[in-house]
Amino acid sequence: MIIMAPVLLILLGATEILQADFLPDEKISLLPPVNFTIKVTGLAQVLLHWEPNPDQEQRNVNLEYQVKINAPKEDDYETRITESKCVTILHKGFSASVRTILQNDHSLLASSWASAELHAPPGSPGTSVVNLTCTTNTTADNYSHLRPYQVSLHCTWLVGTDAPEDTQYLLYYRYGSWTEECQEYSKDSLGRNIACWFPRTFIRSRGRDWLAVLVNGSSKHSAIKPFDQLFALHAIDRINPPLNVTAEIEGTRLSIQWEKPVSAFPIHCFDYEVKIHNARNGYLQIEKMMTNTFVSIIDDLSKYDVQVRAAVSSMCREAGLWSEWSQPIYVGKDEHKPLREWFLIVLMATICFILLILLLICRICHLWIKLFPPIPAPKSNIKDLFVTANYEKAGSVETEIEVISYIEKPGVETLEDSVF
């Protein structure tokens, strides 16, 4: 025990030294960063930059920074570096704050905030565009091996309610580091741009970056307020319908096949919906699947129209829009009876029903006997004579039998005259 005591003292001393080196002193004073600036580096994109406070006490600790976005949408995050890139809309202005923090498992030390702000761009209220919507679509590019698929962009908007009649709008988009101005516009009756079309863009259909779109304008009578908006590609990408849809019937078996849409996504990245419509009874069947084949049992006496649509599966990106339905494929036989034949069938059935009702009424109310009473049969004299003769002959035979019986039995009393 005497030998162990110095060893324990040494270990305790080392532990205190380590804690002094690696654990933050709760009495340390943290100072806010300096030279905090916000710089616009692209459409709907800013760079936040600051420097450590030169008067900050240096310790063997790792200082971090907490960034808080105040407007247009609140957000906060932490970083170890002294700059941060932020993608956000700017037509409402932008403001942010940053502070120095020091944290461990038990506490958080923080300095005061340093703040900066970008004011909203100038412009008269009600002059900016409204209802800005955009969609993308993928087409095959047979002339480029580096980029076999091209993405087009189509955007539409409405003119601001207070925009002068001579207002002219211009549209720009940014994807990643690429920025382009629209060259193909559609106009309203006053010649103002209300839609834009990019047949080819630098957008990657499988990318995950935000698409930033800015529409600004000019007028001789008023300052036009700009408007920008962010779009997630999965939410605006219009998938093409499946290709080469075929359907055939063998007995009561309907087999449907198709190919994946024109898209940069591989074949396993698609969900499908099959729509089967029975033209005879109007029954509609919709089935969802992940393969490009479907088999169903049907009524072989009906005619069907078949359509298929597609969407990118959530396995490959966030769920998005369904494609349009493919062109209908018609299969089966439409064995409708001619109108004249149906009319005769309905007429005969109606007549039979009416007759059946009348017969039931007559039976219940005894109308048949009242309407058609039975006719009595006429009397026949010859028949009456024949019946009388037979009766007399039968009577004579009985008398004769009785007389003979009397003669053979003399002990029997004489019969009354009434017997004869």
XYZ file of C-alpha atoms in Angstrom:
420
model
C 0.000 0.000 0.000
C 2.879 2.363 0.779
C 4.316 1.745 -2.716
C 0.918 2.272 -4.431
C 0.289 5.682 -2.809
C 2.888 7.617 -4.897
C 1.612 5.952 -8.091
C -1.938 7.066 -7.365
C -0.771 10.609 -6.693
C 1.074 10.695 -10.031
C -2.001 9.461 -11.913
C -4.218 12.058 -10.280
C -1.775 14.781 -11.195
C -1.641 13.679 -14.831
C -5.433 13.614 -15.006
C -5.666 17.183 -13.779
C -3.107 18.304 -16.355
C -5.026 16.605 -19.189
C -8.302 18.142 -18.083
C -6.677 21.534 -18.006
C -5.393 21.047 -21.547
C -8.446 19.463 -23.203
C -11.509 20.695 -21.308
C -12.533 24.306 -21.816
C -12.259 26.699 -18.952
C -15.801 27.778 -18.096
C -14.474 31.259 -17.325
C -13.091 31.774 -20.838
C -14.558 34.801 -22.622
C -15.688 34.284 -26.241
C -15.712 37.272 -28.616
C -17.916 37.562 -31.739
C -16.422 37.262 -35.228
C -15.484 40.408 -37.112
C -15.808 41.679 -40.697
C -19.011 39.692 -41.298
C -20.200 40.273 -44.885
C -22.875 38.933 -47.245
C -22.026 38.901 -50.954
C -24.269 37.907 -53.858
C -22.365 35.355 -55.966
C -25.103 34.251 -58.369
C -28.834 34.013 -58.941
C -30.421 33.224 -55.555
C -27.005 32.569 -54.044
C -24.936 34.430 -51.416
C -21.600 33.930 -49.710
C -21.309 34.624 -45.976
C -17.790 35.462 -44.805
C -16.305 36.482 -41.451
C -13.009 36.483 -39.580
C -12.104 35.354 -36.054
C -11.904 38.121 -33.530
C -8.201 39.102 -33.258
C -8.663 39.818 -29.537
C -9.933 36.345 -28.847
C -7.899 34.617 -26.121
C -6.005 31.713 -27.594
C -6.389 28.391 -25.823
C -5.811 24.782 -26.785
C -9.470 24.479 -27.807
C -11.335 24.221 -31.096
C -13.624 27.160 -31.689
C -16.682 26.764 -33.898
C -19.244 29.124 -35.389
C -23.014 29.079 -35.354
C -24.737 30.641 -38.365
C -28.363 31.743 -38.137
C -30.390 32.791 -41.190
C -32.976 35.356 -40.108
C -34.703 36.119 -43.437
C -36.294 35.251 -45.781
C -36.558 31.820 -44.088
C -35.187 30.995 -40.661
C -32.451 28.378 -40.425
C -29.331 27.695 -38.363
C -26.309 25.422 -38.560
C -22.749 25.083 -37.262
C -19.437 25.159 -39.068
C -15.698 25.177 -38.309
C -14.692 27.378 -41.255
C -15.119 31.129 -41.623
C -17.389 31.243 -44.675
C -20.628 29.632 -45.839
C -22.523 29.477 -49.128
C -26.290 29.822 -48.985
C -28.870 29.211 -51.748
C -32.004 31.269 -51.127
C -34.413 33.692 -52.759
C -33.282 37.331 -52.579
C -36.213 39.437 -53.814
C -37.407 39.783 -50.196
C -33.956 40.665 -48.877
C -31.594 38.560 -46.780
C -30.180 38.797 -43.285
C -27.990 36.499 -41.177
C -25.998 36.370 -37.951
C -22.939 34.473 -36.762
C -21.328 33.896 -33.367
C -18.392 32.043 -31.842
C -19.205 28.928 -29.820
C -17.279 26.480 -27.653
C -19.039 23.318 -26.581
C -18.317 20.104 -24.734
C -20.438 17.309 -23.362
C -21.732 19.371 -20.463
C -22.060 22.987 -21.571
C -22.114 25.465 -24.440
C -20.276 28.751 -24.390
C -21.219 31.367 -26.982
C -20.292 34.926 -27.875
C -22.671 37.660 -28.864
C -24.008 37.778 -32.441
C -22.482 39.580 -35.410
C -25.095 40.422 -38.051
C -25.302 41.565 -41.676
C -28.122 42.264 -44.100
C -28.973 42.583 -47.789
C -31.895 44.880 -48.509
C -34.634 43.865 -50.906
C -33.995 45.097 -54.483
C -35.840 48.276 -55.474
C -39.070 48.260 -57.461
C -42.683 49.345 -57.293
C -45.056 46.993 -55.458
C -47.297 44.905 -57.706
C -44.994 45.118 -60.734
C -43.166 41.797 -60.323
C -44.402 38.651 -62.045
C -46.761 36.282 -60.220
C -47.485 32.552 -60.481
C -44.070 31.653 -61.861
C -44.037 27.936 -62.762
C -41.376 25.880 -64.525
C -41.109 22.321 -65.850
C -38.231 20.326 -67.315
C -38.282 17.523 -69.840
C -35.609 15.113 -71.121
C -35.019 14.329 -74.786
C -32.525 12.034 -76.470
C -29.546 13.671 -78.189
C -28.311 11.322 -80.902
C -25.526 13.711 -81.909
C -23.632 13.814 -78.620
C -21.931 10.867 -76.958
C -20.822 12.900 -73.947
C -24.360 14.034 -73.169
C -26.812 11.538 -74.710
C -29.748 13.292 -73.054
C -30.726 16.964 -73.167
C -32.974 18.732 -70.674
C -35.346 21.470 -71.843
C -36.882 24.134 -69.591
C -40.259 25.835 -69.959
C -41.454 28.615 -67.626
C -44.653 30.659 -67.535
C -45.852 33.573 -65.419
C -48.503 36.256 -65.129
C -47.909 39.987 -65.492
C -47.938 41.948 -62.231
C -51.266 43.541 -61.399
C -49.764 47.057 -61.271
C -47.212 46.633 -64.059
C -47.448 49.286 -66.826
C -48.517 48.199 -70.305
C -44.998 48.761 -71.667
C -43.426 46.394 -69.099
C -41.044 43.860 -70.561
C -39.822 40.890 -68.553
C -36.601 38.925 -68.968
C -35.907 35.474 -67.501
C -32.635 33.893 -66.345
C -31.895 30.520 -64.828
C -28.932 29.182 -62.894
C -28.039 25.549 -62.330
C -24.781 24.902 -60.515
C -22.279 27.355 -61.953
C -24.144 27.831 -65.255
C -26.353 30.875 -65.861
C -28.357 31.531 -69.052
C -30.755 34.166 -70.328
C -33.876 33.121 -72.202
C -33.943 33.747 -75.957
C -37.366 32.339 -76.902
C -40.412 34.078 -75.394
C -44.176 33.890 -75.762
C -46.084 37.179 -75.536
C -49.529 38.392 -74.513
C -51.804 40.670 -76.541
C -49.790 43.737 -75.438
C -46.479 42.227 -76.518
C -45.264 41.498 -72.964
C -43.261 38.341 -72.336
C -45.300 35.778 -70.361
C -43.450 32.491 -71.068
C -39.957 31.270 -71.882
C -38.587 28.176 -73.611
C -35.072 26.725 -73.392
C -34.818 23.796 -75.844
C -31.370 22.888 -74.454
C -29.960 23.684 -71.013
C -27.069 22.783 -68.725
C -29.458 21.154 -66.262
C -28.650 17.561 -65.317
C -31.849 15.553 -64.945
C -30.198 13.259 -62.389
C -28.672 16.160 -60.471
C -29.693 17.247 -56.996
C -28.847 20.977 -57.138
C -31.537 23.624 -56.874
C -32.721 25.335 -60.038
C -32.786 29.113 -59.538
C -34.962 31.255 -61.820
C -34.995 35.065 -61.869
C -37.458 37.295 -63.751
C -36.755 41.008 -63.790
C -38.231 43.730 -65.977
C -38.106 47.263 -67.253
C -40.579 50.033 -68.039
C -40.461 53.715 -68.919
C -43.098 54.530 -66.315
C -42.096 52.523 -63.256
C -39.296 50.522 -61.664
C -40.117 46.817 -62.055
C -39.453 44.717 -58.987
C -37.497 41.495 -59.702
C -38.730 38.075 -58.601
C -36.692 34.907 -58.046
C -37.705 31.377 -57.111
C -36.023 28.040 -56.341
C -37.201 24.743 -57.851
C -36.313 21.193 -56.842
C -35.776 19.169 -60.016
C -37.735 16.153 -58.826
C -40.783 18.389 -58.319
C -40.795 19.936 -61.817
C -39.312 17.193 -64.019
C -41.963 15.986 -66.464
C -41.174 12.343 -67.205
C -41.809 11.030 -70.725
C -44.418 8.281 -71.217
C -43.177 4.684 -71.633
C -42.206 3.624 -75.156
C -43.434 0.828 -77.455
C -46.456 -0.241 -75.439
C -47.892 -3.524 -76.791
C -50.853 -5.637 -75.689
C -52.198 -8.991 -76.880
C -54.941 -11.383 -75.800
C -54.669 -15.162 -75.670
C -57.998 -16.588 -74.545
C -58.730 -14.797 -71.272
C -55.099 -13.734 -70.722
C -54.114 -10.108 -71.463
C -50.337 -9.531 -71.719
C -48.922 -5.965 -71.739
C -45.296 -4.940 -72.320
C -43.458 -1.630 -72.700
C -40.019 0.010 -72.610
C -38.667 2.601 -70.179
C -39.168 6.303 -71.028
C -36.523 8.467 -72.658
C -34.543 9.417 -69.553
C -31.044 9.523 -68.111
C -32.239 7.254 -65.293
C -31.611 3.500 -65.774
C -34.397 0.954 -66.182
C -34.556 -0.035 -62.488
C -35.342 3.566 -61.463
C -38.969 3.613 -62.632
C -42.378 2.854 -61.198
C -45.260 2.233 -63.589
C -49.040 2.372 -63.584
C -51.128 0.349 -66.051
C -54.689 1.422 -66.862
C -57.076 -1.115 -68.444
C -60.525 0.101 -69.497
C -63.311 -2.322 -70.427
C -65.246 -0.573 -73.205
C -68.212 -2.906 -72.792
C -69.100 -2.329 -69.128
C -66.965 0.725 -68.346
C -64.881 -1.052 -65.672
C -61.511 0.659 -65.031
C -58.522 -1.216 -63.586
C -55.299 0.565 -62.501
C -52.301 -1.442 -61.286
C -48.933 -0.171 -59.990
C -45.687 -2.101 -60.499
C -41.904 -1.827 -60.867
C -41.427 -4.137 -63.860
C -42.187 -3.440 -67.519
C -44.648 -6.326 -68.016
C -48.158 -7.012 -66.736
C -50.573 -9.939 -67.133
C -54.284 -9.861 -66.291
C -57.246 -12.237 -66.626
C -60.051 -10.618 -68.626
C -63.390 -11.240 -70.302
C -62.550 -12.336 -73.836
C -65.863 -11.019 -75.208
C -65.036 -7.355 -74.488
C -62.889 -4.707 -76.100
C -60.180 -2.980 -74.018
C -58.003 0.116 -74.260
C -54.647 -0.029 -72.441
C -52.390 2.846 -71.287
C -49.184 3.051 -69.228
C -47.437 5.912 -67.403
C -44.162 6.204 -65.462
C -42.482 8.013 -62.566
C -38.939 7.954 -61.188
C -38.762 5.635 -58.195
C -37.922 6.921 -54.720
C -34.929 4.546 -54.778
C -33.176 6.868 -57.242
C -34.425 10.303 -56.135
C -37.262 11.954 -54.254
C -40.756 11.162 -55.503
C -41.861 13.472 -58.295
C -44.392 13.843 -61.082
C -46.011 11.063 -63.096
C -45.701 11.164 -66.853
C -48.644 11.562 -69.178
C -50.474 8.355 -70.126
C -49.204 6.631 -73.247
C -51.372 6.561 -76.349
C -54.195 4.000 -75.897
C -53.762 0.514 -77.372
C -57.032 -1.228 -78.363
C -57.379 -5.008 -78.070
C -60.228 -7.534 -77.924
C -63.586 -7.925 -79.668
C -66.508 -5.581 -79.254
C -69.436 -7.999 -79.680
C -72.338 -5.601 -79.339
C -75.729 -6.825 -80.641
C -77.328 -4.730 -83.424
C -79.836 -2.130 -82.286
C -82.712 -3.829 -84.131
C -81.975 -7.139 -82.414
C -81.891 -5.509 -79.020
C -85.227 -3.785 -79.770
C -86.938 -7.072 -80.678
C -85.591 -8.764 -77.558
C -86.845 -5.959 -75.322
C -90.225 -5.881 -77.088
C -90.815 -9.637 -76.717
C -89.783 -9.555 -73.082
C -92.213 -6.685 -72.434
C -95.120 -8.490 -74.114
C -94.459 -11.683 -72.140
C -94.333 -9.731 -68.927
C -97.654 -7.977 -69.618
C -99.369 -11.275 -70.476
C -98.073 -12.875 -67.314
C -99.447 -10.014 -65.222
C -102.857 -10.273 -66.899
C -103.053 -14.023 -66.269
C -102.247 -13.531 -62.612
C -104.948 -10.858 -62.272
C -107.554 -13.079 -63.944
C -106.710 -16.018 -61.701
C -106.913 -13.966 -58.550
C -110.201 -12.201 -59.403
C -111.978 -15.179 -61.185
C -112.372 -12.951 -64.201
C -111.751 -15.838 -66.555
C -114.988 -17.680 -65.524
C -116.955 -14.446 -65.621
C -115.672 -13.535 -69.051
C -115.921 -17.079 -70.467
C -118.643 -19.058 -68.557
C -118.947 -22.823 -69.392
C -121.647 -23.760 -72.030
C -124.106 -26.530 -70.793
C -124.313 -29.694 -72.956
C -127.713 -30.288 -74.858
C -130.038 -33.141 -73.622
C -130.308 -36.371 -75.736
C -133.675 -38.376 -75.844
C -131.974 -41.439 -77.205
C -129.663 -41.512 -74.226
C -132.614 -41.217 -71.807
C -134.422 -44.122 -73.504
C -131.341 -46.271 -73.345
C -130.971 -45.568 -69.625
C -134.725 -46.398 -68.963
C -134.603 -49.684 -70.905
C -131.590 -50.831 -68.993
C -133.309 -49.997 -65.749
C -136.460 -52.010 -66.601
C -134.439 -55.009 -67.753
C -132.432 -54.937 -64.586
C -135.681 -54.833 -62.568
C -137.129 -57.893 -64.372
C -134.078 -59.961 -63.720
C -134.179 -59.145 -60.035
C -137.901 -60.113 -59.854
C -137.267 -63.374 -61.582
C -134.450 -64.256 -59.255
C -136.530 -63.451 -56.257
C -139.558 -65.598 -57.516
C -137.340 -68.568 -58.140
C -135.939 -68.291 -54.675
C -139.395 -68.283 -53.257
C -140.462 -71.503 -55.026
C -137.364 -73.407 -53.886
C -137.955 -72.392 -50.243
C -141.615 -72.995 -49.362
C -141.000 -72.405 -45.680
C -140.419 -68.765 -46.254
C -143.288 -66.353 -45.730
C -145.043 -64.789 -48.681
C -143.306 -61.517 -49.687
C -145.149 -58.269 -49.468
C -146.500 -56.742 -52.663
C -144.110 -53.892 -52.132
C -141.229 -56.169 -52.902
C -142.381 -56.540 -56.463
